[in-house]
Amino acid sequence: MATTVEEIKNNYPLPAYHYQVEIDGMDPVSFAEISGLSIARETITYKDGLSCIQGAKHMPGMTTDLKFTMKKGVIKADSKLYDWINSIRITTVEKKNITISLMDEKGESPLVTWKVTNAFPVKLEAPSFNAKTNDVAVESLELMADDLKVEYM
């Protein structure tokens, strides 16, 4: 069990609420939630003549599609995400690199960084409208990308 402040900083899981997002070519955008960042592989099942005795063999295949979602509050006169998805034409899209950094408690330096390569929007969802609540209007942007790398500082 950690007993000093330094041991706690080095051995306890990091809180996920203090992060920073940078999108190539855009002014800074604050996102309330980012989900779906994952690295996964399809599996291949191989059956040969001995499968009835030894069973099927399983091995890793191709990486699965990288799809993730970013949610942010709707701000008056801020149409960055709409402009990006609206700029898509058949076979023409402006792909962007996105960096998501989990920051230290002071917000000064990144501790873990997820680097998404060649992301492009596939769906922009308007907020849910409900006259019975006073919730913040939150729009959701679904993206696809080519690759995800994780860097631990």
Coordinates of N, CA and C in Angstrom, one line a residue:
M1 N 0.8 -1.2 0.0 CA 0.0 0.0 0.0 C 0.9 1.2 0.0
A2 N 0.5 2.2 -0.9 CA 1.3 3.4 -1.0 C 1.2 4.3 0.3
T3 N 2.3 4.8 0.7 CA 2.2 5.6 2.0 C 2.7 7.0 1.8
T4 N 3.4 7.3 0.7 CA 3.8 8.7 0.5 C 3.1 9.3 -0.7
V5 N 3.1 10.6 -0.8 CA 2.4 11.3 -1.9 C 3.0 10.9 -3.2
E6 N 4.4 10.7 -3.2 CA 5.0 10.3 -4.5 C 4.6 8.9 -4.9
E7 N 4.5 8.0 -3.9 CA 4.1 6.6 -4.2 C 2.6 6.6 -4.8
I8 N 1.8 7.5 -4.2 CA 0.4 7.5 -4.6 C 0.4 8.1 -6.1
K9 N 1.1 9.1 -6.4 CA 1.2 9.7 -7.7 C 1.6 8.6 -8.8
N10 N 2.6 7.8 -8.4 CA 3.1 6.8 -9.3 C 2.4 5.5 -9.4
N11 N 1.6 5.1 -8.4 CA 1.1 3.8 -8.3 C -0.5 3.7 -8.4
Y12 N -1.2 4.9 -8.3 CA -2.6 4.9 -8.3 C -3.1 5.2 -9.7
P13 N -4.3 4.7 -10.1 CA -4.8 5.0 -11.5 C -5.1 6.5 -11.6
L14 N -4.9 7.0 -12.8 CA -5.1 8.4 -13.1 C -6.6 8.7 -13.2
P15 N -7.0 9.9 -12.7 CA -8.4 10.3 -13.0 C -8.6 10.7 -14.4
A16 N -9.8 10.4 -15.0 CA -10.0 10.6 -16.4 C -10.7 11.9 -16.8
Y17 N -10.9 12.8 -15.8 CA -11.7 14.0 -16.1 C -10.8 15.2 -16.5
H18 N -9.5 15.1 -16.4 CA -8.6 16.2 -16.8 C -7.9 15.9 -18.1
Y19 N -8.4 16.3 -19.2 CA -7.8 15.9 -20.5 C -7.9 17.1 -21.4
Q20 N -7.1 17.0 -22.5 CA -7.0 18.1 -23.5 C -7.1 17.5 -24.8
V21 N -7.8 18.1 -25.8 CA -8.0 17.6 -27.1 C -7.4 18.6 -28.1
E22 N -6.6 18.1 -29.0 CA -6.1 19.0 -30.1 C -6.5 18.4 -31.5
I23 N -7.1 19.1 -32.3 CA -7.5 18.7 -33.7 C -6.7 19.5 -34.7
D24 N -6.0 18.9 -35.6 CA -5.2 19.6 -36.6 C -6.0 20.6 -37.3
G25 N -5.5 21.8 -37.4 CA -6.2 22.9 -38.2 C -7.4 23.5 -37.5
M26 N -7.7 23.2 -36.3 CA -8.8 23.8 -35.6 C -8.4 24.6 -34.4
D27 N -9.1 25.6 -34.0 CA -8.9 26.2 -32.8 C -9.3 25.2 -31.7
P28 N -8.8 25.4 -30.5 CA -9.1 24.4 -29.4 C -10.6 24.2 -29.2
V29 N -11.0 23.0 -29.0 CA -12.4 22.6 -28.8 C -12.4 21.8 -27.5
S30 N -13.4 22.2 -26.6 CA -13.5 21.5 -25.3 C -14.6 20.4 -25.5
F31 N -14.3 19.2 -25.2 CA -15.2 18.1 -25.3 C -15.6 17.6 -23.9
A32 N -16.9 17.3 -23.7 CA -17.4 16.8 -22.4 C -17.1 15.4 -22.3
E33 N -17.0 14.6 -23.4 CA -16.8 13.2 -23.3 C -16.2 12.7 -24.6
I34 N -15.3 11.7 -24.4 CA -14.8 11.0 -25.6 C -14.8 9.5 -25.2
S35 N -15.4 8.8 -26.2 CA -15.6 7.3 -25.9 C -15.3 6.5 -27.1
G36 N -15.0 5.3 -26.9 CA -14.8 4.3 -28.0 C -13.4 4.2 -28.6
L37 N -12.4 4.9 -28.0 CA -11.0 4.8 -28.5 C -10.6 3.4 -28.1
S38 N -10.4 2.5 -29.1 CA -10.0 1.1 -28.7 C -9.1 0.5 -29.9
I39 N -8.3 -0.3 -29.4 CA -7.5 -1.1 -30.4 C -8.0 -2.6 -30.2
A40 N -8.5 -3.1 -31.3 CA -9.0 -4.5 -31.3 C -8.6 -5.2 -32.6
R41 N -8.6 -6.5 -32.5 CA -8.3 -7.4 -33.6 C -9.5 -8.4 -33.8
E42 N -9.8 -8.6 -35.1 CA -10.7 -9.7 -35.4 C -10.0 -11.0 -35.1
T43 N -10.8 -12.1 -35.0 CA -10.1 -13.4 -34.8 C -10.4 -14.3 -36.0
I44 N -9.5 -15.1 -36.3 CA -9.6 -16.1 -37.4 C -9.7 -17.5 -36.7
T45 N -10.7 -18.2 -37.2 CA -10.8 -19.6 -36.7 C -10.4 -20.5 -37.8
Y46 N -9.4 -21.4 -37.5 CA -8.8 -22.3 -38.5 C -9.1 -23.7 -38.1
K47 N -9.7 -24.4 -39.0 CA -10.1 -25.8 -38.8 C -9.3 -26.7 -39.8
D48 N -8.6 -27.7 -39.3 CA -7.9 -28.6 -40.2 C -8.4 -30.0 -40.0
G49 N -7.8 -31.0 -40.5 CA -8.2 -32.4 -40.4 C -8.2 -32.9 -39.0
L50 N -7.4 -32.3 -38.1 CA -7.3 -32.8 -36.7 C -8.3 -32.0 -35.8
S51 N -9.0 -31.1 -36.4 CA -9.9 -30.3 -35.5 C -10.9 -31.1 -34.7
C52 N -11.3 -32.2 -35.3 CA -12.3 -33.0 -34.6 C -11.7 -33.6 -33.3
I53 N -10.4 -33.7 -33.3 CA -9.7 -34.3 -32.1 C -9.1 -33.1 -31.2
Q54 N -8.4 -32.2 -31.9 CA -7.7 -31.1 -31.1 C -8.6 -29.9 -31.0
G55 N -9.6 -29.7 -31.8 CA -10.4 -28.5 -31.7 C -9.9 -27.5 -32.7
A56 N -10.7 -26.5 -33.0 CA -10.3 -25.4 -33.9 C -9.2 -24.6 -33.3
K57 N -8.4 -24.0 -34.1 CA -7.4 -23.1 -33.7 C -7.8 -21.6 -33.9
H58 N -7.4 -20.8 -33.0 CA -7.8 -19.3 -33.2 C -6.5 -18.5 -33.2
M59 N -6.6 -17.5 -34.0 CA -5.4 -16.6 -34.2 C -5.9 -15.2 -34.4
P60 N -5.0 -14.2 -34.2 CA -5.4 -12.8 -34.4 C -5.5 -12.5 -35.9
G61 N -6.4 -11.7 -36.3 CA -6.5 -11.3 -37.7 C -6.3 -9.8 -37.9
M62 N -7.0 -9.2 -38.8 CA -6.8 -7.7 -39.1 C -7.4 -6.9 -37.9
T63 N -6.9 -5.7 -37.8 CA -7.4 -4.8 -36.8 C -8.8 -4.4 -37.2
T64 N -9.7 -4.2 -36.2 CA -11.0 -3.7 -36.5 C -11.0 -2.2 -36.8
D65 N -12.2 -1.8 -37.3 CA -12.3 -0.4 -37.7 C -12.2 0.5 -36.4
L66 N -11.6 1.6 -36.5 CA -11.4 2.5 -35.3 C -12.5 3.5 -35.4
K67 N -13.6 3.4 -34.6 CA -14.7 4.3 -34.6 C -14.8 4.9 -33.1
F68 N -14.9 6.1 -33.0 CA -15.1 6.7 -31.7 C -16.0 7.9 -31.7
T69 N -16.4 8.4 -30.5 CA -17.4 9.5 -30.4 C -16.8 10.5 -29.5
M70 N -17.1 11.8 -29.9 CA -16.7 12.9 -29.1 C -17.9 13.8 -28.9
K71 N -18.2 14.2 -27.6 CA -19.4 15.0 -27.3 C -19.0 16.3 -26.7
K72 N -19.7 17.4 -27.1 CA -19.4 18.7 -26.6 C -20.7 19.5 -26.5
G73 N -20.7 20.4 -25.6 CA -21.8 21.3 -25.4 C -21.9 22.3 -26.6
V74 N -23.2 22.5 -27.0 CA -23.5 23.4 -28.2 C -23.2 24.8 -27.7
I75 N -22.4 25.6 -28.5 CA -22.1 27.0 -28.1 C -22.5 27.9 -29.3
K76 N -23.1 29.0 -28.9 CA -23.6 29.9 -29.9 C -22.5 30.3 -30.9
A77 N -22.7 30.3 -32.2 CA -21.8 30.8 -33.2 C -20.5 29.9 -33.3
D78 N -20.6 28.6 -32.8 CA -19.5 27.7 -32.9 C -19.9 26.5 -33.8
S79 N -19.5 26.6 -35.1 CA -20.0 25.6 -36.0 C -18.8 24.7 -36.6
K80 N -17.7 24.6 -35.8 CA -16.5 23.9 -36.3 C -16.8 22.5 -36.7
L81 N -17.5 21.8 -35.9 CA -17.8 20.4 -36.2 C -18.7 20.2 -37.4
Y82 N -19.8 21.1 -37.4 CA -20.7 21.1 -38.5 C -20.0 21.4 -39.8
D83 N -19.1 22.4 -39.8 CA -18.4 22.8 -41.0 C -17.5 21.7 -41.5
W84 N -16.9 20.9 -40.6 CA -16.0 19.8 -40.9 C -16.8 18.7 -41.6
I85 N -17.9 18.3 -41.0 CA -18.7 17.2 -41.7 C -19.4 17.7 -42.9
N86 N -19.8 18.9 -43.0 CA -20.5 19.5 -44.1 C -19.5 19.7 -45.3
S87 N -18.2 19.7 -45.1 CA -17.2 19.9 -46.1 C -17.0 18.6 -46.9
I88 N -17.5 17.5 -46.4 CA -17.3 16.2 -47.1 C -18.1 16.1 -48.4
R89 N -17.4 15.7 -49.5 CA -18.0 15.4 -50.8 C -17.6 14.0 -51.1
I90 N -18.3 13.4 -52.1 CA -18.0 12.1 -52.5 C -16.5 11.9 -52.8
T91 N -15.9 11.0 -52.1 CA -14.4 10.6 -52.2 C -13.5 11.8 -51.8
T92 N -14.0 12.8 -51.2 CA -13.2 13.9 -50.8 C -13.5 14.3 -49.3
V93 N -12.5 14.2 -48.5 CA -12.7 14.5 -47.1 C -11.4 15.0 -46.5
E94 N -11.5 16.0 -45.6 CA -10.4 16.5 -45.0 C -10.1 15.7 -43.7
K95 N -9.1 14.8 -43.8 CA -8.8 14.0 -42.6 C -7.9 14.8 -41.7
K96 N -8.1 14.6 -40.4 CA -7.3 15.3 -39.4 C -6.7 14.4 -38.4
N97 N -5.6 14.7 -37.8 CA -5.0 14.0 -36.7 C -5.5 14.6 -35.4
I98 N -5.8 13.8 -34.5 CA -6.4 14.2 -33.2 C -5.5 13.7 -32.1
T99 N -5.2 14.5 -31.1 CA -4.4 14.2 -30.0 C -5.2 14.4 -28.7
I100 N -5.4 13.3 -27.9 CA -6.1 13.4 -26.7 C -5.1 13.1 -25.6
S101 N -4.9 14.1 -24.7 CA -3.9 13.9 -23.6 C -4.5 14.0 -22.3
L102 N -4.2 12.9 -21.5 CA -4.6 12.9 -20.1 C -3.6 13.7 -19.3
M103 N -4.0 14.8 -18.6 CA -3.1 15.7 -18.0 C -2.8 15.5 -16.6
D104 N -1.7 16.0 -16.1 CA -1.5 15.9 -14.6 C -2.5 16.8 -13.9
E105 N -2.4 16.8 -12.5 CA -3.4 17.5 -11.7 C -3.4 19.0 -11.9
K106 N -2.2 19.5 -12.3 CA -2.1 21.0 -12.6 C -2.5 21.4 -14.0
G107 N -2.7 20.4 -14.9 CA -3.0 20.6 -16.3 C -1.9 21.2 -17.1
E108 N -0.6 20.9 -16.6 CA 0.5 21.5 -17.3 C 1.2 20.5 -18.2
S109 N 1.2 19.2 -17.9 CA 1.9 18.3 -18.8 C 1.1 17.0 -19.0
P110 N 1.2 16.4 -20.2 CA 0.4 15.2 -20.4 C 1.1 14.0 -19.8
L111 N 0.3 13.1 -19.3 CA 0.8 11.8 -18.7 C 0.7 10.7 -19.6
V112 N -0.5 10.6 -20.3 CA -0.7 9.6 -21.4 C -1.4 10.3 -22.5
T113 N -1.0 10.0 -23.8 CA -1.5 10.6 -24.9 C -2.0 9.6 -25.9
W114 N -3.2 9.8 -26.5 CA -3.7 8.9 -27.5 C -3.6 9.7 -28.8
K115 N -3.0 9.2 -29.8 CA -2.8 9.9 -31.1 C -3.6 9.2 -32.2
V116 N -4.6 9.9 -32.7 CA -5.5 9.3 -33.7 C -5.0 9.9 -35.0
T117 N -4.9 9.0 -36.0 CA -4.3 9.4 -37.3 C -5.4 9.3 -38.4
N118 N -5.5 10.4 -39.2 CA -6.4 10.5 -40.3 C -7.9 10.2 -39.9
A119 N -8.4 11.0 -39.0 CA -9.8 10.9 -38.6 C -10.7 11.7 -39.5
F120 N -11.9 11.3 -39.7 CA -12.9 12.0 -40.4 C -14.3 11.8 -39.8
P121 N -15.1 12.8 -39.9 CA -16.5 12.6 -39.3 C -17.4 11.8 -40.2
V122 N -18.2 10.9 -39.5 CA -19.2 10.1 -40.3 C -20.6 10.4 -39.8
K123 N -20.7 11.1 -38.6 CA -22.1 11.4 -38.1 C -22.0 12.5 -37.1
L124 N -22.9 13.5 -37.3 CA -23.0 14.6 -36.3 C -24.4 14.5 -35.8
E125 N -24.6 14.3 -34.5 CA -25.9 14.2 -34.0 C -26.3 15.4 -33.1
A126 N -27.4 15.9 -33.4 CA -27.9 17.1 -32.6 C -28.3 16.7 -31.2
P127 N -28.3 17.6 -30.3 CA -28.7 17.3 -28.9 C -30.2 16.8 -28.8
S128 N -30.5 16.1 -27.8 CA -31.9 15.7 -27.5 C -32.6 16.9 -26.9
F129 N -33.8 17.1 -27.4 CA -34.6 18.3 -27.0 C -35.7 17.8 -26.1
N130 N -35.8 18.3 -24.8 CA -36.8 17.9 -23.9 C -37.1 19.1 -23.0
A131 N -38.4 19.5 -23.1 CA -38.9 20.7 -22.4 C -39.0 20.5 -20.9
K132 N -38.9 19.3 -20.5 CA -39.1 18.9 -19.0 C -37.8 19.0 -18.2
T133 N -36.7 19.2 -18.9 CA -35.4 19.3 -18.2 C -34.7 20.6 -18.5
N134 N -33.6 20.9 -17.8 CA -32.8 22.0 -18.0 C -31.3 21.6 -18.3
D135 N -31.2 20.4 -19.0 CA -29.9 19.9 -19.3 C -29.2 20.7 -20.4
V136 N -27.9 20.7 -20.4 CA -27.1 21.4 -21.4 C -27.3 20.7 -22.7
A137 N -27.4 21.4 -23.8 CA -27.4 20.9 -25.2 C -26.1 20.3 -25.5
V138 N -26.0 19.0 -25.8 CA -24.8 18.4 -26.2 C -24.9 17.7 -27.5
E139 N -24.0 18.1 -28.4 CA -23.9 17.4 -29.7 C -22.9 16.3 -29.7
S140 N -23.0 15.4 -30.6 CA -22.2 14.2 -30.6 C -21.6 14.0 -32.0
L141 N -20.3 13.8 -32.1 CA -19.6 13.6 -33.4 C -19.0 12.3 -33.4
E142 N -19.4 11.4 -34.4 CA -18.9 10.1 -34.5 C -17.8 10.2 -35.6
L143 N -16.6 9.6 -35.4 CA -15.5 9.6 -36.3 C -15.0 8.3 -36.6
M144 N -14.3 8.1 -37.7 CA -13.6 6.9 -38.1 C -12.1 7.4 -38.3
A145 N -11.2 6.5 -38.1 CA -9.8 6.9 -38.3 C -9.0 5.7 -38.7
D146 N -7.8 5.9 -39.2 CA -6.9 4.9 -39.7 C -6.1 4.2 -38.6
D147 N -5.7 4.9 -37.6 CA -4.8 4.3 -36.6 C -4.9 5.0 -35.2
L148 N -4.5 4.3 -34.2 CA -4.5 4.8 -32.8 C -3.2 4.4 -32.2
K149 N -2.4 5.3 -31.7 CA -1.2 5.0 -30.9 C -1.3 5.6 -29.5
V150 N -0.7 4.9 -28.6 CA -0.8 5.4 -27.2 C 0.6 5.7 -26.7
E151 N 0.9 6.8 -26.1 CA 2.2 7.2 -25.6 C 2.1 7.4 -24.1
Y152 N 2.9 6.7 -23.4 CA 3.0 6.9 -21.9 C 4.2 7.7 -21.6
M153 N 4.0 8.8 -20.9 CA 5.1 9.7 -20.6 C 5.9 9.3 -19.3

